[in-house]
Coordinates of C-alpha atoms and ligand atoms in Angstrom, one line a residue:
X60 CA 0.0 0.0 0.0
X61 CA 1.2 3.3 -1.1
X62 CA 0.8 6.4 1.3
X63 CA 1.0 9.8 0.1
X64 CA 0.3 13.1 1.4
X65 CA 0.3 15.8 -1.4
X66 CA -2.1 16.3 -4.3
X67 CA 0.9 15.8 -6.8
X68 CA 1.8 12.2 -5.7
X69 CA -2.1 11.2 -5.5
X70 CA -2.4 12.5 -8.8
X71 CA 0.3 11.2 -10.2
X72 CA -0.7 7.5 -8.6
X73 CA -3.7 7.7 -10.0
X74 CA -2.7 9.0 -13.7
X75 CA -0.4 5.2 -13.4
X76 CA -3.6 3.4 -13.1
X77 CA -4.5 1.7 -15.7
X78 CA -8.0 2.6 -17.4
X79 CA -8.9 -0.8 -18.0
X80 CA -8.7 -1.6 -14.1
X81 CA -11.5 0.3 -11.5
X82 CA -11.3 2.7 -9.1
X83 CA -13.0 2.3 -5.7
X84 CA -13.1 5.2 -3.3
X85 CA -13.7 5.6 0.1
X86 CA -13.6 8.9 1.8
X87 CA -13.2 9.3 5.5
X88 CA -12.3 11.3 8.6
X89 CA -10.3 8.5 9.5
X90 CA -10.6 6.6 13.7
X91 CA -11.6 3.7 11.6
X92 CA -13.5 1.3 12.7
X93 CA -15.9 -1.8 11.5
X94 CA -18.2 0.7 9.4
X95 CA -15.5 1.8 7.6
X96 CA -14.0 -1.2 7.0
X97 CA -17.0 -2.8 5.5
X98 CA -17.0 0.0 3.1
X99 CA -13.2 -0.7 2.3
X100 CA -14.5 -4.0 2.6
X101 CA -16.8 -3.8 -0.3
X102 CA -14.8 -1.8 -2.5
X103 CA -12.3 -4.2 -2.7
X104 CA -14.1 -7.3 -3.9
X105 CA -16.1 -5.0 -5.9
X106 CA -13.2 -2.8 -7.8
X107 CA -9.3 -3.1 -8.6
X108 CA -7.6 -0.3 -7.3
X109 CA -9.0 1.1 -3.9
X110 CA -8.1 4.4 -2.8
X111 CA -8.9 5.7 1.0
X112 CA -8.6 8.8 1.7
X113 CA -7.9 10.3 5.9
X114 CA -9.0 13.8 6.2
X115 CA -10.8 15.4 9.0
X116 CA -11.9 18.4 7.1
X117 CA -12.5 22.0 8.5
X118 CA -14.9 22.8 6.2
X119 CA -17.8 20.7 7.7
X120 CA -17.4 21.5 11.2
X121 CA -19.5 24.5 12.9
X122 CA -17.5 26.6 15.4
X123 CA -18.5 25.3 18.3
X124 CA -17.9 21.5 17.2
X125 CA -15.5 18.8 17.8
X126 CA -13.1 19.6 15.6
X127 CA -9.8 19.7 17.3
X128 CA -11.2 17.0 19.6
X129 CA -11.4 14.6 16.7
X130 CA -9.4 11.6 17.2
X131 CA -6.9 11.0 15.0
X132 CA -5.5 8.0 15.6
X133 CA -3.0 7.6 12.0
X134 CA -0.7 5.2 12.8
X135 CA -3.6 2.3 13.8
X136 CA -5.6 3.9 10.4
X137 CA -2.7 3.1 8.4
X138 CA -2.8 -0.4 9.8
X139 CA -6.5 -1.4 9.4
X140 CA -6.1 0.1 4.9
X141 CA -2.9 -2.2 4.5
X142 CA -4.5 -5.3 5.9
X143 CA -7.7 -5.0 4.1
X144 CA -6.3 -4.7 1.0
X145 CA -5.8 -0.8 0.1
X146 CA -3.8 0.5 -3.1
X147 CA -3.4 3.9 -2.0
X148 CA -4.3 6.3 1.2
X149 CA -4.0 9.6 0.9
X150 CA -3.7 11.6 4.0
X151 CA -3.3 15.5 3.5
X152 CA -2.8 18.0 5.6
X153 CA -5.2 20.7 5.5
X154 CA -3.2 23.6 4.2
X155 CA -2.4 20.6 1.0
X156 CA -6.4 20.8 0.6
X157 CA -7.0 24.3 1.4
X158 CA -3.7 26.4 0.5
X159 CA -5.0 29.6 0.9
X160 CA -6.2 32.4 3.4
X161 CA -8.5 33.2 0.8
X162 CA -11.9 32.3 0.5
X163 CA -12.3 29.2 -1.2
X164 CA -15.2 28.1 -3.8
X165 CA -18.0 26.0 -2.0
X166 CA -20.7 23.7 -3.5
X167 CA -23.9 24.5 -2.2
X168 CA -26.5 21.4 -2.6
X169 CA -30.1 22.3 -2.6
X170 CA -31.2 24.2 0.5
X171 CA -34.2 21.6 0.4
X172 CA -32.1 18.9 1.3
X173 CA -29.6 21.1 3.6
X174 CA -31.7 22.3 5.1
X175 CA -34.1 19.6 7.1
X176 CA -32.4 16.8 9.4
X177 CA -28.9 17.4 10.9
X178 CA -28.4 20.6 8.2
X179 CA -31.2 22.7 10.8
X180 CA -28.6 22.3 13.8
X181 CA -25.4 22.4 11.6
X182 CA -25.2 25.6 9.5
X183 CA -22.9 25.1 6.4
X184 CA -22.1 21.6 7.5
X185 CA -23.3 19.9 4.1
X186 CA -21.9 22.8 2.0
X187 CA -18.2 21.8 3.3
X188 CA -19.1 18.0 3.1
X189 CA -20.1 19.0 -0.6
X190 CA -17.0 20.9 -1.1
X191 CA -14.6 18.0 -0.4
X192 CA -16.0 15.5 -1.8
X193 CA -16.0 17.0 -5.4
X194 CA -12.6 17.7 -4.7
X195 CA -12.0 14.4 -4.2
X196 CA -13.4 13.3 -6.7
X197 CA -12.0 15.2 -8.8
X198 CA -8.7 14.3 -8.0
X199 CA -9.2 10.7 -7.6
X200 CA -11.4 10.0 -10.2
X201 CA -13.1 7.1 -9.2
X202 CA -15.4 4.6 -10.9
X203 CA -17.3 3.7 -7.5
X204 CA -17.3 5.8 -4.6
X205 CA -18.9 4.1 -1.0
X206 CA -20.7 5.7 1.5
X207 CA -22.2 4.3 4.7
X208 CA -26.1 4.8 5.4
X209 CA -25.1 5.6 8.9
X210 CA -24.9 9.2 7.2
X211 CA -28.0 8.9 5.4
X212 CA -28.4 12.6 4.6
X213 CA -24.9 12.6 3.3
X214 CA -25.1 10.1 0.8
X215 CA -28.4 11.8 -0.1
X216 CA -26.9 15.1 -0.9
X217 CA -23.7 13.2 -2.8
X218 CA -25.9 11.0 -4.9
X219 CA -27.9 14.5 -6.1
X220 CA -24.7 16.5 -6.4
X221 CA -23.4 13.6 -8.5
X222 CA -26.5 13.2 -10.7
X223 CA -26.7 17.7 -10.9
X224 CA -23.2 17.8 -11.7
X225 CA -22.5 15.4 -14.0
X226 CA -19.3 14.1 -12.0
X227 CA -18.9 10.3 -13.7
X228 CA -19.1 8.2 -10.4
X229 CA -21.5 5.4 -8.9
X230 CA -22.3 6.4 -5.3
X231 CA -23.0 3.1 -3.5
X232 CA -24.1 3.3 -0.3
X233 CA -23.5 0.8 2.1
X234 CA -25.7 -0.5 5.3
X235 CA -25.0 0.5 8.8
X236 CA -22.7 -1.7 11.1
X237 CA -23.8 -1.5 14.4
X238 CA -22.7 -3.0 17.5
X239 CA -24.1 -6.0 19.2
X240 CA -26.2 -4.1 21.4
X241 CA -27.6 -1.7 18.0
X242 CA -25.7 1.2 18.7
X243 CA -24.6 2.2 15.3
X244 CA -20.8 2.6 14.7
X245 CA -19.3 6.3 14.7
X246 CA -15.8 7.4 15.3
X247 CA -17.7 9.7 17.9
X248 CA -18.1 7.0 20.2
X249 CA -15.3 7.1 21.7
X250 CA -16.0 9.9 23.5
X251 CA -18.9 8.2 25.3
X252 CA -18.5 7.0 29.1
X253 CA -19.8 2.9 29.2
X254 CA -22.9 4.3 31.1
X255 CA -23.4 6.2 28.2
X256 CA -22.6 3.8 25.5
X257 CA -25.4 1.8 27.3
X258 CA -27.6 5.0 27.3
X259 CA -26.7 5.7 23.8
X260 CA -28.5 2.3 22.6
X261 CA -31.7 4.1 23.0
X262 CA -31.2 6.0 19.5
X263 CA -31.7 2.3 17.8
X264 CA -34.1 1.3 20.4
X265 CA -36.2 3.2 19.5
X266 CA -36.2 3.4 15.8
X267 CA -36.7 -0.4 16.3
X268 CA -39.9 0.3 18.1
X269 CA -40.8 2.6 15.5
X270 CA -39.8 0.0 12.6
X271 CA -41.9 -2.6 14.3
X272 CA -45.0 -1.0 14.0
X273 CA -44.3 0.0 10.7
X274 CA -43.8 -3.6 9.9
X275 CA -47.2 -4.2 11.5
X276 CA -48.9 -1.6 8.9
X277 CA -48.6 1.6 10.9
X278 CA -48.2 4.5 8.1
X279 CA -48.8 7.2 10.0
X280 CA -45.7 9.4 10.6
X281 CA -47.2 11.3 13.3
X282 CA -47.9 8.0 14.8
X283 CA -44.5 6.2 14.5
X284 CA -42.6 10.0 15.5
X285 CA -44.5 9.8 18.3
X286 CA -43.4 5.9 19.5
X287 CA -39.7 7.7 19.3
X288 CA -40.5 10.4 21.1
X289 CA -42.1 8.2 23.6
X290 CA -39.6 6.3 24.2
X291 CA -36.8 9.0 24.8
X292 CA -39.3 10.2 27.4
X293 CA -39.3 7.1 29.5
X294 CA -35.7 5.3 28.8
X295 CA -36.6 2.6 31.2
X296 CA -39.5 0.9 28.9
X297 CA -38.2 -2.6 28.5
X298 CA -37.1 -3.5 25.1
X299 CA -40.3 -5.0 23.0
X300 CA -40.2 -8.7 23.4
X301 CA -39.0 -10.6 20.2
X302 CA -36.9 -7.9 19.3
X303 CA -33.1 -7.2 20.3
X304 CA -32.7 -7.8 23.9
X305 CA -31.0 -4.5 24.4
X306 CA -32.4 -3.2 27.4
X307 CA -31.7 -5.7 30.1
X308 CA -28.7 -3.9 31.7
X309 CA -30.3 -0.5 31.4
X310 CA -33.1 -1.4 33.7
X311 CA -30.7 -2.8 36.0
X312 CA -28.1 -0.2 36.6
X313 CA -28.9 3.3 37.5
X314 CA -28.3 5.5 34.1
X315 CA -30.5 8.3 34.9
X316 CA -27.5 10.2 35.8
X317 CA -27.0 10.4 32.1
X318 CA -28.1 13.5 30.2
X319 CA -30.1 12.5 26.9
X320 CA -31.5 14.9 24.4
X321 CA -33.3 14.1 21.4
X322 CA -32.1 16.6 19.3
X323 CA -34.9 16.0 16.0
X324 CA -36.2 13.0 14.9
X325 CA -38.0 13.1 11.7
X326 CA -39.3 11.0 8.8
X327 CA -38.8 11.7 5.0
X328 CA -38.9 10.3 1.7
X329 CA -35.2 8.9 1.5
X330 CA -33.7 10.4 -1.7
X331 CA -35.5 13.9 -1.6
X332 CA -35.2 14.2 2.1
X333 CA -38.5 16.2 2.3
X334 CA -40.8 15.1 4.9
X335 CA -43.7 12.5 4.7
X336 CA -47.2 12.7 6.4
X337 CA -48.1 9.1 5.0
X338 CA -45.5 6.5 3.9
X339 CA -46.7 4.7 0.6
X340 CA -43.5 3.9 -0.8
X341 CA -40.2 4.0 1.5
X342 CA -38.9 6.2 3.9
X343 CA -36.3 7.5 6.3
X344 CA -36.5 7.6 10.0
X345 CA -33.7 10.0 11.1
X346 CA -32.5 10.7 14.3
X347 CA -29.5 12.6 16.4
X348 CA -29.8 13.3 20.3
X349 CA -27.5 14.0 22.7
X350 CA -26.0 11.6 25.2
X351 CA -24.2 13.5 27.9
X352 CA -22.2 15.9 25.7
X353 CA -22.0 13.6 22.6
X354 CA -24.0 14.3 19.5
X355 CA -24.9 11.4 17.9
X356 CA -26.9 10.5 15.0
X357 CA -28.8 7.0 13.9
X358 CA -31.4 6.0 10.9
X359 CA -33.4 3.4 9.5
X360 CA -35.0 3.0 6.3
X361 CA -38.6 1.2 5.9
X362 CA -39.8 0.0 2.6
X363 CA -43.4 -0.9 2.1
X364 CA -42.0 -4.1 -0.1
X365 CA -41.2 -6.8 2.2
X366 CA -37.6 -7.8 2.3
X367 CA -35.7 -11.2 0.7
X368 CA -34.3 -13.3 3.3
X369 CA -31.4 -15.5 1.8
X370 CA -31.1 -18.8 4.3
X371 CA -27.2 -20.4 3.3
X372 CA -25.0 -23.0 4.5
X373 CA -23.8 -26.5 4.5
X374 CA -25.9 -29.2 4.1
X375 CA -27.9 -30.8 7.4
X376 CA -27.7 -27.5 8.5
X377 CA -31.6 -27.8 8.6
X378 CA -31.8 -24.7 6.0
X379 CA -35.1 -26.5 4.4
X380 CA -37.0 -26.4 7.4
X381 CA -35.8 -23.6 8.5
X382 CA -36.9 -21.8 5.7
X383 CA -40.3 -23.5 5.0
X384 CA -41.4 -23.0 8.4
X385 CA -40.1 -19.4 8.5
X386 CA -42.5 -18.3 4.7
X387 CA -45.1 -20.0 6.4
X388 CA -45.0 -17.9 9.8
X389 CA -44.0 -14.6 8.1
X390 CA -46.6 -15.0 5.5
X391 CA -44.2 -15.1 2.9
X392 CA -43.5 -17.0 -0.5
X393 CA -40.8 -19.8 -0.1
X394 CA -38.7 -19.3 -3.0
X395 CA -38.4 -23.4 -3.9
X396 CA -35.6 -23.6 -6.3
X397 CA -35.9 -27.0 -6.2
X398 CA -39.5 -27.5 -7.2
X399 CA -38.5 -24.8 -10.1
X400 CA -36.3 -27.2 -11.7
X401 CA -38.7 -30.1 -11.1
X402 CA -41.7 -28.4 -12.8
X403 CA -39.2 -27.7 -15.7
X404 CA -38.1 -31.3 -15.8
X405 CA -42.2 -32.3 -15.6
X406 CA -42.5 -30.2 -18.5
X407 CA -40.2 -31.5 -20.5
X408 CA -41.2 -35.4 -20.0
X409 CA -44.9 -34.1 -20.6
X410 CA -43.9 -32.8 -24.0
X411 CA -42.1 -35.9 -24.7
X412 CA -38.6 -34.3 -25.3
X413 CA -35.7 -36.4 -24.7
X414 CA -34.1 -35.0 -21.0
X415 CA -30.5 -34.4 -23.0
X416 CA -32.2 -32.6 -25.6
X417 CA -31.0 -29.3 -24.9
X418 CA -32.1 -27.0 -27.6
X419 CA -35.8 -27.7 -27.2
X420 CA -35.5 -27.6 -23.7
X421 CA -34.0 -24.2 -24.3
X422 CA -36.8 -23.0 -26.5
X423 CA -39.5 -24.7 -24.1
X424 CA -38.2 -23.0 -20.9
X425 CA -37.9 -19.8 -22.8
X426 CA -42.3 -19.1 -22.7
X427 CA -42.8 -20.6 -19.7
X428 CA -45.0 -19.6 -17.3
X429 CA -43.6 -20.8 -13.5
X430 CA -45.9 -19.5 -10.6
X431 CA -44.7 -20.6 -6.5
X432 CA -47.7 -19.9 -4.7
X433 CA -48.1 -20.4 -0.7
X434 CA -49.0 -23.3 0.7
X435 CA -50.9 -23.7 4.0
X436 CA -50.1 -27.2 4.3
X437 CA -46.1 -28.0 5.8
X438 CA -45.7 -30.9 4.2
X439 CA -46.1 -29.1 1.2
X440 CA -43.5 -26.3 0.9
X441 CA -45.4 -24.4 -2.4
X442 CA -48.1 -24.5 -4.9
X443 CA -46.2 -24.5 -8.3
X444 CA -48.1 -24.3 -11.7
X445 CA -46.8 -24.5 -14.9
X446 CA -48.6 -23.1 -18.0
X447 CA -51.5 -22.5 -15.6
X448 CA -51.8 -26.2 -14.5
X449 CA -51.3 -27.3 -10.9
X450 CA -48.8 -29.9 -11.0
X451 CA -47.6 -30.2 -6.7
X452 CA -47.7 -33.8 -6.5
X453 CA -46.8 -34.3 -10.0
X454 CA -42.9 -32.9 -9.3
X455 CA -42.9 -34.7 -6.4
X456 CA -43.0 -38.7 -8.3
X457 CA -39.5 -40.7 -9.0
X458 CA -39.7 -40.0 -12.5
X459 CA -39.4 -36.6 -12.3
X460 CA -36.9 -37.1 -8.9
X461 CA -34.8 -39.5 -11.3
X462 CA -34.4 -36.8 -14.2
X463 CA -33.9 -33.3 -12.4
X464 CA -30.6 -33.1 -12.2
X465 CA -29.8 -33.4 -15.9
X466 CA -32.4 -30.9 -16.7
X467 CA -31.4 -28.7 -13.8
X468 CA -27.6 -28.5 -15.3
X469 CA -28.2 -26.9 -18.5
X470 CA -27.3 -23.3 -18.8
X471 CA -30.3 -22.2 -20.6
X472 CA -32.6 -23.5 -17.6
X473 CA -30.7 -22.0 -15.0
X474 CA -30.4 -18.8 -16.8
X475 CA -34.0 -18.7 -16.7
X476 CA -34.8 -19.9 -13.5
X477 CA -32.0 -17.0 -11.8
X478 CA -34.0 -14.7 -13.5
X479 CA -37.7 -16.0 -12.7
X480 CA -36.1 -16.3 -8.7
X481 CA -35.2 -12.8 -9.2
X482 CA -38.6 -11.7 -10.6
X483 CA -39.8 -13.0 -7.6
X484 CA -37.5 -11.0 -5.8
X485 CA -38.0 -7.9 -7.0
X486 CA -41.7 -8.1 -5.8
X487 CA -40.1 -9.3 -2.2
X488 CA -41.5 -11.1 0.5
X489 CA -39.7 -14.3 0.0
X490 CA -37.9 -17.0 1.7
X491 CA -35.0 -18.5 -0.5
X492 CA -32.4 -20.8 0.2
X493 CA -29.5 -22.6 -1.6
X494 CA -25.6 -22.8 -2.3
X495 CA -25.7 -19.4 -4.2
X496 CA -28.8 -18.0 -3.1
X497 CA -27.3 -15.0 -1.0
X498 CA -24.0 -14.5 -3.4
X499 CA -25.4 -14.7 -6.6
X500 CA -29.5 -14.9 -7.0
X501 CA -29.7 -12.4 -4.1
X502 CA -26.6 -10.5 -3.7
X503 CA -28.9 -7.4 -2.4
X504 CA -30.9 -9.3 -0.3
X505 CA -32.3 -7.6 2.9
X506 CA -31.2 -10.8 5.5
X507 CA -28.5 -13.2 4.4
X508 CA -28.5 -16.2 7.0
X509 CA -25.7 -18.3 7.1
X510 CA -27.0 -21.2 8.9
X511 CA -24.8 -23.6 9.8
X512 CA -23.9 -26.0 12.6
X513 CA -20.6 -28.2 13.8
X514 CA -20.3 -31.8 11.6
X515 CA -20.9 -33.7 15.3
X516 CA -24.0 -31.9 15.6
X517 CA -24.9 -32.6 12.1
X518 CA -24.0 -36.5 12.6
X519 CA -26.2 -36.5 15.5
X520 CA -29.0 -35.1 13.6
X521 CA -28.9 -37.3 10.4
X522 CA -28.0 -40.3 12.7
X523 CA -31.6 -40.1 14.8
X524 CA -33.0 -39.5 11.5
X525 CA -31.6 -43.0 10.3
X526 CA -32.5 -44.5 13.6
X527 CA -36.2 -43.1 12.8
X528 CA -35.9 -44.5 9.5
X529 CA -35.2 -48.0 10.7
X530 CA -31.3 -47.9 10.2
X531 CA -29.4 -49.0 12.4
X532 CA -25.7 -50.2 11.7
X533 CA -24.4 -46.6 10.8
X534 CA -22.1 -45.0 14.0
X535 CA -21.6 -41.4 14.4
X536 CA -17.9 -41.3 13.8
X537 CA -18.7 -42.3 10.1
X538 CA -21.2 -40.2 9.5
X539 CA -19.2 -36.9 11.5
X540 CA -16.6 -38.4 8.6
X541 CA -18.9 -38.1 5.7
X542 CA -20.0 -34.6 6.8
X543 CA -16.3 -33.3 7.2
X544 CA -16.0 -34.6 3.6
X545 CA -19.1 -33.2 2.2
X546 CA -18.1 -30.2 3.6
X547 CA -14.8 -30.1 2.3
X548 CA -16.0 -31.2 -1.6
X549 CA -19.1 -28.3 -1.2
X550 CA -16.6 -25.4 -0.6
X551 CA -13.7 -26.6 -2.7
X552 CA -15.5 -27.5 -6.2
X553 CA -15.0 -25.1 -9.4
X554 CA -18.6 -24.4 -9.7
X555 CA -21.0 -22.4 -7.2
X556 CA -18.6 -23.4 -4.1
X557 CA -20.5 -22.8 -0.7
X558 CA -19.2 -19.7 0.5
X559 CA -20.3 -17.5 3.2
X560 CA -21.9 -13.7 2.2
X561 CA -19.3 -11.1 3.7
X562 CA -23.2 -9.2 4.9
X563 CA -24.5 -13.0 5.9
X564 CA -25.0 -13.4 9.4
X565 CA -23.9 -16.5 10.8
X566 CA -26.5 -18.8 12.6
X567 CA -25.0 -21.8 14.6
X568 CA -28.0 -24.0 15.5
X569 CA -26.2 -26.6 17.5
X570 CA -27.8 -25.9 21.0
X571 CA -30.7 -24.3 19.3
X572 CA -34.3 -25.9 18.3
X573 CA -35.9 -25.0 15.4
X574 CA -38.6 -22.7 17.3
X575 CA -35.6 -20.7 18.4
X576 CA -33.7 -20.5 15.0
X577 CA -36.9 -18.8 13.4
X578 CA -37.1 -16.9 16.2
X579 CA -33.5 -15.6 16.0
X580 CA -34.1 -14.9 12.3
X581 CA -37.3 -13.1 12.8
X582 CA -35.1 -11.1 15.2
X583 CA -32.6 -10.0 12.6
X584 CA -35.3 -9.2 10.4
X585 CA -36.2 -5.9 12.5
X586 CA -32.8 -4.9 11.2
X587 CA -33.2 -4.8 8.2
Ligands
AMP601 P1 -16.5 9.4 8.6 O1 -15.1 9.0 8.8 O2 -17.3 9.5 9.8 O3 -16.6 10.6 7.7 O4 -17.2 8.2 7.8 C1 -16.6 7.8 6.5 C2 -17.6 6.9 5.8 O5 -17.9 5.8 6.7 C3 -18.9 7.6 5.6 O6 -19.4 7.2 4.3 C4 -19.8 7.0 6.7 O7 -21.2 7.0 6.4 C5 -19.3 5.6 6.8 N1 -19.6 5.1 8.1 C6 -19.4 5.6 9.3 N2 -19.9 4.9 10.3 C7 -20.5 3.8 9.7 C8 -21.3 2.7 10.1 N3 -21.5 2.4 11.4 N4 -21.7 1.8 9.2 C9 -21.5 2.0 7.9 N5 -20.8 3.0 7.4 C10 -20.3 3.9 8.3

């Protein structure tokens, strides 16, 4: 990793790029921490040359802010961009970014969208924000630039600058990392005391609270403001049961010694940033209060579409039922890959064509029309129809079982089948699980599970499951054998290897039950 500190030498470095290769940028004040390194994170599978850039910039601070406060820890910055994978930091000072005494020129995004949110209690704060970032880009020209969500307003302002200003860049914003106990990740938190880091959970507390009554059809801003207003009135409520159990030390120790101010908390339409009365589409819940003397800020998005949830992992993991029961409790569709392919293969015995054929298999899948509908039975995971024609029990028979996997390998079926799962996607709600569900079909889906579980716990599974099936001469040191090896094959082969999401989370179920992995998931889904 190169490290430079003057304009020149970035420039130059970045004129030795070549223009075949892409450019992923990641601008930050530096005190890095997880947040930032997802975003580094992400730009490096997702570009070739990464640049970071370290700057704690004047410009975007208001007089009586933190700016000489600011930690600035470089050495340990430094540290974190080489291990990840970093072509080139830059790290000015800030007479190499602002030479002069004189004034210098600043971009000035609409006043409509600096002037709501955090822009009401942080004059010109946007304007400098605006200011360096064009610089930077400017110099660094990248292809993709990242921004977290945590600064929701920012990446708002950037994505309309971008769009108003014709600067060639792809602003990808990235979710928020937060800490086990939902308090979002900020360089800022550093300055709080553990009594108020604890205190300071509140902020996601209660845009969870908010967020759950969204999710149970509330649309009335008014209505979900007030549930945050509420609750920063009486910081003792106990945490809403099924949600993150964030609350239990709060009640216990004695934090009321704490000072917390909710500063604004308001609700707009997430790209525009102008306030809703109703939400029909998506929206923005944005907050920043005060804990003690630290101003902190926290947001979530809702989205009238319900989410994907990707379920992942190696087999005996119990990812079928998992998922199954899961649709069926949410209401959603189970996305049955399998029973895709099986309706396919149906079809193609039905119409008589030979199972190796593969050019009129081609041009059969190409008008086909596939529905998944729910089913209310468990033993049946979906109602599929084909051409219009139920046909549930019909995929289910050996001679479909015995054909499905040369049907299922032809390119021109999968190619179609990706795209009907992602039709299926785009109108959300779904449950969907396989070896590439979460990397490939769903790479932007809401909730990526990993589910997964030791091989001895797997053994033990599959071995009662024998027993239950009448076998009994198989031990559990063969089967722990044949797992470790199935495991092995799975993540080594060419094609598709199993392979965890960098955003999956990771769900051991060795000590759980199945009750309390859905319940787990339905937990994570009030992230989201
Ligand atoms: P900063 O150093 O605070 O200017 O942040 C640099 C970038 O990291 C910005 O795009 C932030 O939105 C992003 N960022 C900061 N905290 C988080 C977080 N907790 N999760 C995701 N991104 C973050």
């Amino acid at each position: 990793m190169l490290i430079v500190t003057s304009i020149s030498e970035l420039q130059r470095e970045i004129s030795r790029v070549s223009p075949s290769q892409k450019i992923g940028f990641v601008p930050t004040m530096g005190a890095l921490h997880s947040g930032h390194e997802s975003l580094i994170q992400r730009a490096v599978t997702e570009t070739d040359f990464v640049v970071v850039s370290i700057f704690v910039n004047p410009l975007q601070f208001g007089k009586n802010e933190d700016l000489d406060q600011y930690p600035r820890p470089l050495e340990q910055d430094k540290a974190i961009c080489k291990q990840l994978g970093v072509k080139l930091l830059f790290t000015p000072s800030v007479t190499e970014i602002y030479p002069s005494e004189e004034e210098t020129t600043i971009v000035n995004p609409p006043t409509a969208m600096t002037s709501v949110l955090c822009g009401k209690y942080r004059q010109g704060h946007f304007q400098g924000v605006a200011t360096i970032v064009t610089k930077l880009f400017n110099l660094v020209r990248p292809n993709v630039a990242y921004f977290g969500q945590k600064d929701a307003q920012q990446v708002a302002i950037i994505k309309k600058m971008t769009k108003d200003l014709n600067i060639p860049v792809k602003v990808q914003s990235c979710p928020i990392i937060r800490e086990k106990s939902g308090l979002a990740l900020s360089s800022r938190n550093q300055y709080l005391s553990s009594e108020e880091k604890e205190k300071a959970t509140l902020l996601y507390r209660s845009l969870s609270k908010a967020q759950r009554a969204f999710q149970e059809g509330e649309r009335d801003c008014q209505k979900l403001l007030q549930i945050i207003k509420e609750e920063f009135r009486s910081p003792q409520t106990p945490l809403n049961k099924g949600g993150l159990n964030l609350n239990d030390s709060l009640n216990k120790k004695g934090l009321n010694d704490v000072n917390i101010q909710l500063q604004y908390v308001e609700i707009v339409e997430p790209e525009t940033l102008q306030p809703l009365t109703e939400i029909s589409d998506s929206a923005l819940i944005a907050i920043a209060a005060y804990i003690g003397n630290t101003r902190l800020i926290d947001n979530v998005i809702l989205t009238v579409t319900k989410p994907i949830i990707a379920l992942d992992g190696p087999a005996g993991a119990g990812k079928s039922t998992v998922s199954r029961r899961l649709a069926r409790e949410l209401g959603y569709i189970y996305l049955d890959t399998g029973a895709m392919y099986r309706a396919i293969t149906w079809l193609v015995m039905e119409n008589n064509i030979n199972v190796e054929d593969e050019e009129s298999i081609a041009s059969l899948v190409a008008n086909v029309q596939l529905e998944l509908l729910p089913s209310d039975n468990l033993q049946i995971p979906v109602t599929v129809k084909i051409n219009g024609q139920d046909i549930t029990k019909e995929i289910r028979t050996p001679r479909v079982t015995n054909q499905v996997s040369k049907v299922a390998a032809q390119s021109a079926v999968r190619e179609k089948m990706v795209a009907l799962q992602q039709e299926y996607g785009a109108k959300g709600g779904i449950v969907a699980e396989g070896r590439d569900i979460g990397t490939n079909v769903f790479p932007r889906a809401q909730l990526k599970i990993f589910l997964t579980a030791t091989p001895q716990a797997r053994a033990k599974r599959r071995l009662i499951d024998l027993q239950n099936q009448g076998e009994s001469n198989i031990d559990l040191d063969t089967l722990i054998k044949e797992i470790e090896e199935r495991d092995y094959l799975d993540s080594t082969r060419a094609i598709a290897p199993l392979k965890k999401a960098e955003d999956a989370i990771e769900l051991i179920t060795d000590n759980l039950t199945i009750d309390q992995v859905i319940e787990k998931i339905k937990s994570y889904l009030i992230l989201v």
